């Protein structure tokens, strides 16, 4: 429950500290005094959109802090624990600071959080019903939200939403693949031709470089052979002087000279090594020359393959060395198109299965909604009778969506129907109910939903607009009864409603001609009599209105 609310420099409030109690608390005050300011400030503390214009004129920032007792709120405790925001005691403090630049800082138990986190936690702490709630009642999506809140089938709704997301995910993937196929279909024929041509040529990895090397060798084989023979003669095989014979002679000379100068022995050794190297090189030349192949047919084959490779390279505007990689790339693109087709077939099957599961989940949700609607019809009809609509009837019409198209909240269409006078048919709420009737029906629904959902703190901000007399008394009793199990805060202008509160605050406004201040104070028994009397008779409080006020208060 809400324990305290501190407001600083917000709107026409400079500093305000409010301690709240259990039960039903009424908030009253003069017109224009700002009876709803505390509720508006609390809404900001619960994550509603911040506005720099809400800062009190002449101030740099506004600050609101709300303290809640969460000892009996396991869902709120779990949220705090999951987000590492729990405190050492059973209290939870929400604080918001709004700066002149429009930015805000948000805190839960002293830890910095986002406004979205304030809102998530706030929904577990407080439910605020504004004076325009009855207008929302005319919207079908809001009607469905109310029915679901009463039914309490969160798991069914989560299952439907999850399966809907599965259907949407598969549908999206199918659309992407179909779009890709549409874009590439024009290229498929060309890809097939290109890949087939490169398949037929079948150039291996690094083959072009190997062909070039072999072609160069074969095309110059005659020159190589002649050079090898000529150099072999000069090095080793000539009957005249050869390189080898000259080296051998020099080696012998230097060995002889080393007997006179030992340092020359190193030269003799080097010349001997050179002789060995020349002799070895000559044997290699002879072996190479004997094995050198001059194959005109092979050379012609290489000429043809080189020419084909050069032709394909020009055709695809790449270097011949890149033909192998190009072939792989084009083949992968073509395989990708084929894989997409196969993936599409798989996805179509998956989509059909996902839809079947979705419709099963949606049917289960529809059944739960139908059961809840029957119970809600009876409760709201009974409540209407207690709100001066004795002959009123309420019914919820549920039907299947015409297009049978999946949605995140199921397959149901909803319409709130009402009959306010005997003999009239049930018709859509928007067509039949007057403003006052709509307000009463809305209040009845909100109270019934609140009892089922068991929100720890309920705030009703002038939801009794458009009612008076006995109906107002019935509304007050309804709210007081709700206050026995839930903390209820009600901003009202009706004495019949205000007198039903277990506690009552009075909001007033003071001005010194330069600045304006709003204050809020708890009323004792004497103060409540005077305030109820003011609500009954206006600014002039007479003994008669005081007596009437005491009588109203004595009923509770």
XYZ file of C-alpha atoms in Angstrom:
556
model
C 0.000 0.000 0.000
C 0.961 3.649 -0.431
C 2.429 4.941 2.834
C 3.650 8.430 2.008
C 4.023 10.894 -0.857
C 6.470 13.805 -0.888
C 6.084 16.529 -3.523
C 8.513 19.398 -4.073
C 8.147 22.279 -6.583
C 5.510 20.555 -8.682
C 2.806 22.710 -10.362
C 1.495 25.000 -7.594
C 2.861 22.798 -4.819
C 6.051 24.038 -3.163
C 6.491 21.366 -0.491
C 3.954 18.747 0.510
C 4.289 15.580 2.584
C 1.269 13.266 2.785
C 0.960 10.170 4.950
C -1.660 7.686 3.785
C -3.718 5.167 5.745
C -5.520 1.934 5.032
C -9.141 1.810 3.946
C -10.898 4.409 1.816
C -9.474 7.926 1.780
C -11.564 10.773 0.347
C -9.930 13.867 -1.144
C -12.080 16.989 -1.412
C -11.498 20.708 -1.798
C -12.592 23.884 -3.507
C -12.831 24.031 -7.291
C -9.446 24.927 -8.741
C -7.590 24.109 -5.550
C -5.831 21.208 -7.216
C -7.545 18.159 -5.709
C -5.903 15.913 -8.336
C -2.383 17.336 -8.032
C -1.281 14.611 -5.620
C -2.627 11.964 -8.023
C -0.900 13.615 -10.989
C 2.377 13.785 -9.060
C 2.063 10.125 -8.073
C 1.439 9.242 -11.733
C 4.771 10.843 -12.627
C 6.445 8.867 -9.864
C 4.943 5.735 -11.433
C 6.585 6.413 -14.792
C 4.133 8.599 -16.694
C 5.601 11.015 -19.230
C 7.442 13.945 -17.641
C 6.921 17.553 -18.755
C 9.158 20.495 -17.832
C 6.033 22.707 -17.689
C 4.955 20.830 -14.560
C 7.856 22.379 -12.607
C 6.783 25.154 -10.267
C 7.541 28.586 -11.817
C 10.892 29.963 -10.716
C 12.298 26.546 -9.758
C 14.975 24.467 -11.486
C 13.465 21.073 -10.830
C 10.523 19.183 -9.380
C 10.895 16.116 -7.190
C 8.347 13.465 -6.204
C 8.945 10.476 -3.914
C 6.456 7.752 -2.991
C 6.967 5.129 -0.292
C 5.122 1.792 -0.473
C 4.781 -1.121 1.900
C 5.437 -4.224 -0.236
C 5.436 -6.799 2.592
C 2.224 -8.391 1.264
C 2.991 -7.928 -2.452
C 4.926 -10.983 -3.713
C 4.810 -9.856 -7.370
C 6.377 -6.512 -6.497
C 8.947 -8.246 -4.273
C 9.874 -10.606 -7.123
C 10.253 -7.684 -9.530
C 12.585 -5.873 -7.124
C 14.602 -9.036 -6.540
C 14.914 -9.877 -10.252
C 16.189 -6.362 -10.998
C 18.448 -6.225 -7.898
C 16.434 -3.327 -6.469
C 15.254 -4.773 -3.151
C 15.899 -2.928 0.114
C 16.750 -4.219 3.578
C 13.236 -3.585 4.921
C 9.745 -4.139 3.495
C 9.456 -0.660 2.033
C 9.964 0.448 -1.549
C 10.713 4.084 -2.426
C 10.103 5.425 -5.931
C 11.600 8.827 -6.693
C 11.592 11.038 -9.744
C 13.427 14.301 -10.400
C 12.308 16.426 -13.385
C 14.674 19.128 -14.689
C 13.866 22.314 -16.609
C 15.312 20.790 -19.790
C 12.550 18.177 -19.698
C 14.821 15.308 -18.724
C 14.140 13.218 -15.666
C 16.103 11.019 -13.290
C 14.366 7.974 -11.888
C 15.162 5.906 -8.810
C 13.891 2.773 -7.095
C 15.254 2.323 -3.580
C 18.046 4.749 -4.447
C 19.158 2.914 -7.594
C 18.966 4.716 -10.933
C 16.381 3.157 -13.286
C 14.488 4.012 -16.469
C 11.010 5.514 -16.602
C 9.874 2.229 -18.167
C 11.036 0.350 -15.066
C 9.123 2.775 -12.850
C 6.040 2.040 -14.931
C 6.526 -1.734 -14.803
C 6.815 -1.718 -11.029
C 4.095 0.927 -10.645
C 1.551 -1.341 -12.325
C 2.141 -3.844 -9.510
C 1.555 -1.181 -6.839
C -1.217 1.180 -7.987
C -4.165 1.248 -10.394
C -5.405 4.731 -11.276
C -8.913 5.168 -12.684
C -9.370 8.656 -14.122
C -12.509 10.688 -14.711
C -12.370 9.816 -18.398
C -12.251 6.067 -17.811
C -15.871 5.758 -18.964
C -14.855 7.094 -22.384
C -12.340 4.268 -22.740
C -15.205 1.906 -21.984
C -16.580 2.579 -25.471
C -13.456 1.206 -27.152
C -13.529 -2.478 -28.031
C -9.849 -3.083 -27.297
C -10.288 -1.621 -23.802
C -13.392 -3.759 -23.267
C -11.304 -6.832 -24.081
C -8.605 -5.704 -21.631
C -11.208 -5.408 -18.870
C -12.605 -8.857 -19.570
C -9.119 -10.388 -19.580
C -8.248 -8.610 -16.331
C -11.347 -10.072 -14.691
C -10.725 -13.551 -16.144
C -7.150 -13.556 -14.843
C -5.989 -15.981 -17.554
C -2.506 -14.522 -17.962
C -0.936 -17.850 -18.933
C -3.445 -18.374 -21.739
C -2.808 -14.855 -23.019
C 0.961 -15.377 -22.880
C 0.612 -18.671 -24.770
C -1.470 -17.021 -27.499
C 0.904 -14.069 -27.767
C 3.946 -16.358 -27.908
C 2.418 -18.519 -30.629
C 1.329 -15.418 -32.546
C 4.937 -14.216 -32.474
C 6.018 -17.619 -33.809
C 3.563 -17.312 -36.691
C 4.731 -13.757 -37.401
C 8.394 -14.765 -37.292
C 7.930 -17.602 -39.780
C 5.714 -15.427 -41.993
C 8.391 -12.728 -42.026
C 11.122 -15.201 -42.983
C 8.957 -16.543 -45.806
C 8.365 -13.008 -47.079
C 12.099 -12.234 -47.024
C 12.958 -15.427 -48.926
C 10.204 -14.812 -51.453
C 11.452 -11.276 -52.009
C 15.006 -12.546 -52.455
C 13.812 -15.135 -54.936
C 11.849 -12.518 -56.868
C 14.933 -10.336 -57.072
C 17.225 -13.199 -58.123
C 14.873 -15.107 -60.405
C 15.879 -12.893 -63.324
C 19.507 -13.818 -62.651
C 18.890 -17.540 -62.260
C 18.913 -18.373 -65.960
C 22.130 -16.439 -66.471
C 23.697 -18.100 -63.420
C 22.740 -21.546 -64.692
C 24.351 -20.821 -68.088
C 27.505 -19.354 -66.546
C 27.955 -22.175 -64.053
C 27.337 -24.833 -66.734
C 29.959 -23.242 -68.988
C 32.501 -23.065 -66.158
C 31.592 -26.612 -65.069
C 32.345 -27.832 -68.572
C 35.707 -26.044 -68.647
C 36.400 -27.297 -65.094
C 39.474 -25.217 -64.374
C 41.166 -26.517 -61.235
C 42.545 -24.455 -58.389
C 45.950 -22.958 -59.433
C 45.620 -24.823 -62.762
C 46.022 -21.698 -64.891
C 49.470 -20.984 -63.426
C 50.466 -24.632 -63.951
C 49.319 -24.526 -67.581
C 51.240 -21.332 -68.179
C 54.431 -22.885 -66.780
C 54.065 -26.097 -68.780
C 53.238 -24.184 -71.973
C 56.305 -21.988 -71.552
C 58.522 -25.045 -71.121
C 57.148 -26.919 -74.150
C 57.119 -23.906 -76.450
C 60.837 -23.234 -75.700
C 61.994 -26.849 -75.506
C 64.182 -26.657 -78.674
C 66.002 -23.595 -77.427
C 66.456 -25.183 -74.016
C 67.826 -28.411 -75.571
C 70.326 -26.642 -77.785
C 71.548 -24.445 -74.941
C 71.927 -27.419 -72.633
C 74.075 -29.317 -75.204
C 76.221 -26.288 -75.917
C 76.890 -25.539 -72.276
C 77.473 -29.203 -71.483
C 80.200 -29.297 -74.102
C 81.830 -26.201 -72.658
C 81.644 -27.451 -69.093
C 82.482 -31.107 -69.419
C 82.238 -33.011 -72.726
C 84.388 -31.115 -75.267
C 87.567 -32.762 -76.539
C 89.260 -29.409 -76.278
C 89.606 -27.369 -73.158
C 86.563 -27.482 -70.796
C 85.722 -25.581 -67.676
C 86.250 -28.759 -65.686
C 89.709 -29.463 -67.140
C 90.817 -25.871 -66.499
C 89.628 -26.057 -62.878
C 91.368 -29.356 -62.354
C 94.634 -27.969 -63.776
C 94.422 -24.883 -61.550
C 93.686 -27.057 -58.514
C 96.812 -29.124 -59.171
C 98.974 -25.993 -59.566
C 97.861 -24.412 -56.315
C 98.360 -27.616 -54.360
C 101.964 -27.669 -55.625
C 102.431 -23.977 -54.724
C 101.082 -24.591 -51.224
C 104.245 -26.524 -50.479
C 106.030 -23.156 -50.692
C 103.259 -21.172 -49.013
C 100.728 -23.197 -46.968
C 98.188 -20.343 -47.135
C 97.596 -21.214 -50.807
C 96.153 -24.568 -49.798
C 92.786 -22.926 -49.054
C 92.581 -21.661 -52.653
C 93.434 -25.109 -53.946
C 90.639 -26.554 -51.792
C 88.092 -24.043 -53.143
C 89.071 -24.836 -56.733
C 88.685 -28.520 -56.004
C 85.161 -27.882 -54.617
C 84.344 -25.886 -57.747
C 85.462 -28.804 -59.907
C 83.146 -31.114 -58.005
C 80.230 -28.643 -58.423
C 80.909 -28.285 -62.186
C 81.005 -32.056 -62.592
C 77.724 -32.442 -60.641
C 76.033 -29.642 -62.634
C 77.146 -31.272 -65.880
C 75.527 -34.581 -64.877
C 72.272 -32.711 -64.023
C 72.327 -30.913 -67.388
C 72.806 -34.230 -69.218
C 69.933 -35.868 -67.251
C 67.610 -32.894 -67.865
C 68.519 -32.818 -71.571
C 67.901 -36.528 -71.985
C 64.459 -36.256 -70.317
C 63.356 -33.030 -72.003
C 60.066 -33.771 -73.761
C 59.156 -32.091 -77.010
C 55.445 -32.991 -77.396
C 53.669 -30.986 -80.139
C 50.301 -32.575 -79.358
C 50.529 -31.640 -75.679
C 51.602 -28.150 -76.654
C 48.533 -27.856 -78.872
C 46.301 -28.990 -76.001
C 47.815 -26.377 -73.734
C 47.395 -23.698 -76.410
C 43.702 -24.555 -76.686
C 43.124 -24.577 -72.892
C 45.003 -21.296 -72.401
C 43.004 -19.649 -75.168
C 39.724 -20.888 -73.629
C 40.764 -19.618 -70.207
C 41.678 -16.203 -71.612
C 38.373 -16.077 -73.486
C 36.321 -16.899 -70.354
C 38.321 -14.366 -68.329
C 37.524 -11.603 -70.845
C 33.897 -12.682 -70.872
C 33.561 -12.404 -67.100
C 35.881 -9.407 -66.859
C 38.314 -11.036 -64.441
C 41.938 -12.104 -64.596
C 42.420 -15.729 -65.770
C 43.890 -16.585 -62.377
C 40.535 -15.584 -60.783
C 38.383 -17.939 -62.892
C 38.443 -20.729 -60.297
C 37.203 -18.435 -57.484
C 34.575 -16.926 -59.806
C 33.332 -20.415 -60.629
C 32.944 -21.204 -56.907
C 31.144 -17.910 -56.226
C 28.620 -18.336 -59.041
C 27.994 -21.961 -58.074
C 27.313 -20.910 -54.460
C 24.855 -18.240 -55.630
C 23.008 -20.805 -57.730
C 22.999 -23.300 -54.851
C 21.657 -20.530 -52.595
C 18.668 -20.076 -54.867
C 17.987 -23.785 -54.762
C 18.429 -23.847 -50.964
C 15.984 -20.944 -50.611
C 13.370 -22.912 -52.518
C 13.878 -25.899 -50.255
C 13.812 -23.660 -47.139
C 10.562 -22.106 -48.351
C 8.962 -25.524 -48.573
C 10.070 -26.324 -45.014
C 8.833 -22.956 -43.739
C 5.428 -23.398 -45.349
C 5.017 -26.637 -43.407
C 6.254 -24.988 -40.194
C 3.850 -22.086 -40.695
C 0.907 -24.417 -41.084
C 1.835 -26.233 -37.858
C 2.394 -22.941 -36.003
C -1.033 -21.698 -37.089
C -2.687 -24.904 -35.952
C -1.105 -24.526 -32.491
C -2.064 -20.835 -32.443
C -5.710 -21.559 -33.204
C -5.796 -24.232 -30.487
C -4.376 -21.731 -27.966
C -6.764 -19.019 -29.186
C -9.739 -21.372 -28.822
C -8.736 -22.107 -25.226
C -8.517 -18.357 -24.561
C -11.936 -17.832 -26.166
C -13.457 -20.490 -23.928
C -11.996 -18.836 -20.826
C -13.272 -15.448 -21.961
C -16.757 -16.833 -22.503
C -16.826 -18.317 -19.001
C -15.573 -15.051 -17.469
C -18.047 -12.963 -19.487
C -21.000 -14.946 -18.173
C -19.938 -14.291 -14.586
C -19.162 -10.642 -15.311
C -22.565 -10.126 -16.973
C -24.335 -11.139 -13.789
C -22.104 -9.095 -11.475
C -22.351 -5.899 -13.525
C -26.128 -6.245 -13.917
C -26.454 -6.585 -10.128
C -24.173 -3.608 -9.576
C -26.201 -1.495 -12.044
C -29.303 -2.135 -9.953
C -27.486 -0.777 -6.907
C -26.519 2.335 -8.875
C -30.097 3.445 -9.635
C -30.405 1.388 -12.813
C -32.843 -1.173 -11.419
C -34.046 -2.375 -14.808
C -30.637 -2.320 -16.453
C -29.046 -5.349 -17.999
C -25.490 -5.873 -19.132
C -24.073 -8.459 -21.526
C -20.785 -9.127 -23.269
C -21.042 -10.266 -26.886
C -18.068 -12.354 -27.991
C -17.569 -13.433 -31.579
C -14.915 -14.727 -33.950
C -13.004 -12.228 -36.049
C -14.434 -12.143 -39.553
C -11.110 -12.347 -41.382
C -9.920 -15.235 -39.187
C -6.542 -13.520 -39.091
C -4.325 -14.241 -36.056
C -3.585 -11.411 -33.645
C -1.550 -11.119 -30.460
C -4.659 -11.073 -28.230
C -6.531 -13.935 -29.856
C -9.357 -14.372 -32.317
C -12.196 -12.723 -30.415
C -14.207 -9.616 -31.206
C -15.998 -8.040 -28.279
C -18.887 -5.653 -27.733
C -20.339 -4.444 -24.434
C -24.130 -4.464 -24.681
C -26.597 -2.787 -22.352
C -30.311 -2.298 -21.874
C -31.282 0.576 -19.554
C -35.078 0.488 -19.879
C -37.630 -2.368 -19.841
C -38.751 -3.571 -23.249
C -35.685 -2.292 -25.093
C -33.312 -4.686 -26.885
C -29.682 -5.085 -25.877
C -27.584 -2.612 -27.868
C -23.992 -1.444 -28.017
C -23.018 0.606 -24.979
C -22.100 3.654 -27.088
C -25.563 3.787 -28.691
C -27.695 3.456 -25.571
C -26.069 4.758 -22.393
C -26.194 8.429 -21.435
C -23.180 10.147 -19.919
C -24.335 9.513 -16.361
C -25.292 5.915 -17.074
C -21.998 5.296 -18.794
C -20.138 6.738 -15.810
C -22.012 4.465 -13.393
C -21.506 1.359 -15.527
C -17.819 2.206 -15.850
C -17.489 2.600 -12.079
C -19.288 -0.680 -11.473
C -16.934 -2.486 -13.858
C -13.849 -0.872 -12.337
C -14.856 -1.859 -8.817
C -15.660 -5.441 -9.838
C -12.403 -5.773 -11.778
C -10.464 -4.252 -8.879
C -11.938 -6.803 -6.454
C -10.874 -9.659 -8.740
C -7.437 -8.346 -9.660
C -6.671 -7.260 -6.065
C -4.439 -4.324 -6.892
C -2.982 -3.132 -3.541
C -3.841 0.549 -4.053
C -6.770 1.827 -6.135
C -7.139 5.496 -7.022
C -10.411 6.913 -8.377
C -9.942 10.432 -9.734
C -13.412 12.054 -9.972
C -14.961 8.931 -11.485
C -18.290 9.987 -9.910
C -18.814 12.847 -12.380
C -22.388 12.898 -13.666
C -24.058 11.224 -10.683
C -25.815 12.580 -7.605
C -28.378 11.810 -4.899
C -29.075 8.182 -4.034
C -26.756 7.024 -6.807
C -23.883 8.968 -5.265
C -24.581 7.341 -1.894
C -24.529 3.912 -3.556
C -21.201 4.726 -5.215
C -19.760 5.807 -1.885
C -20.860 2.595 -0.196
C -19.368 0.598 -3.061
C -16.001 2.311 -2.673
C -16.049 2.006 1.125
C -16.796 -1.698 0.850
C -13.850 -2.034 -1.540
C -11.711 -0.153 0.994
C -12.157 -2.877 3.589
C -9.841 -5.160 1.566
C -7.872 -2.688 -0.553
C -6.436 0.780 -0.055
C -8.778 3.140 -1.941
C -8.061 6.811 -2.640
C -10.937 8.788 -4.130
C -10.911 12.368 -5.399
C -14.527 13.529 -5.300
C -16.815 16.569 -5.177
C -19.817 14.623 -3.829
C -20.603 14.744 -0.088
C -22.298 11.323 -0.264
C -19.048 9.779 -1.581
C -16.673 11.812 0.598
C -18.527 10.879 3.777
C -17.958 7.178 3.056
C -14.217 7.509 3.461
C -12.418 6.066 6.457
C -10.121 9.091 6.153
C -10.483 12.458 4.436
C -8.055 15.070 3.100
C -8.903 18.666 2.341
C -7.065 20.474 -0.474
C -6.849 24.264 -0.369
C -5.104 26.979 -2.323
C -3.546 30.165 -0.908
C -2.187 33.179 -2.755
C -0.398 36.339 -1.591
C -0.902 38.066 -4.948
C 2.525 37.032 -6.165
C 2.727 33.303 -5.631
C 0.194 30.532 -5.197
C 0.497 27.511 -2.941
C -1.568 24.353 -2.629
C -1.754 22.505 0.665
C -3.372 19.227 1.713
C -4.316 18.309 5.257
C -5.960 15.387 6.988
C -9.318 16.279 8.566
C -10.371 15.342 12.075
C -14.018 14.643 12.926
C -14.861 18.329 13.330
C -13.078 19.225 10.098
C -14.916 16.496 8.218
C -18.293 17.793 9.420
C -17.465 21.295 8.185
C -16.125 20.036 4.811
C -19.117 17.755 4.174
C -21.386 20.671 5.139
C -19.551 22.881 2.628
C -20.048 20.288 -0.088
C -23.742 20.112 0.765
C -24.509 23.797 1.004
C -21.745 25.733 -0.687
C -19.549 28.390 0.937
C -22.137 29.237 3.613
C -22.017 26.571 6.323
C -25.209 26.580 8.393
C -26.335 24.516 11.315
C -28.680 22.718 8.932
C -25.875 21.675 6.596
C -23.761 20.660 9.579
C -26.576 18.474 10.842
C -26.911 16.893 7.415
C -23.148 16.350 7.314
C -23.164 14.650 10.706
C -26.023 12.461 9.541
C -24.110 11.399 6.429
C -21.006 10.607 8.457
C -22.997 8.663 11.041
C -24.107 6.125 8.452
C -20.543 4.737 8.238
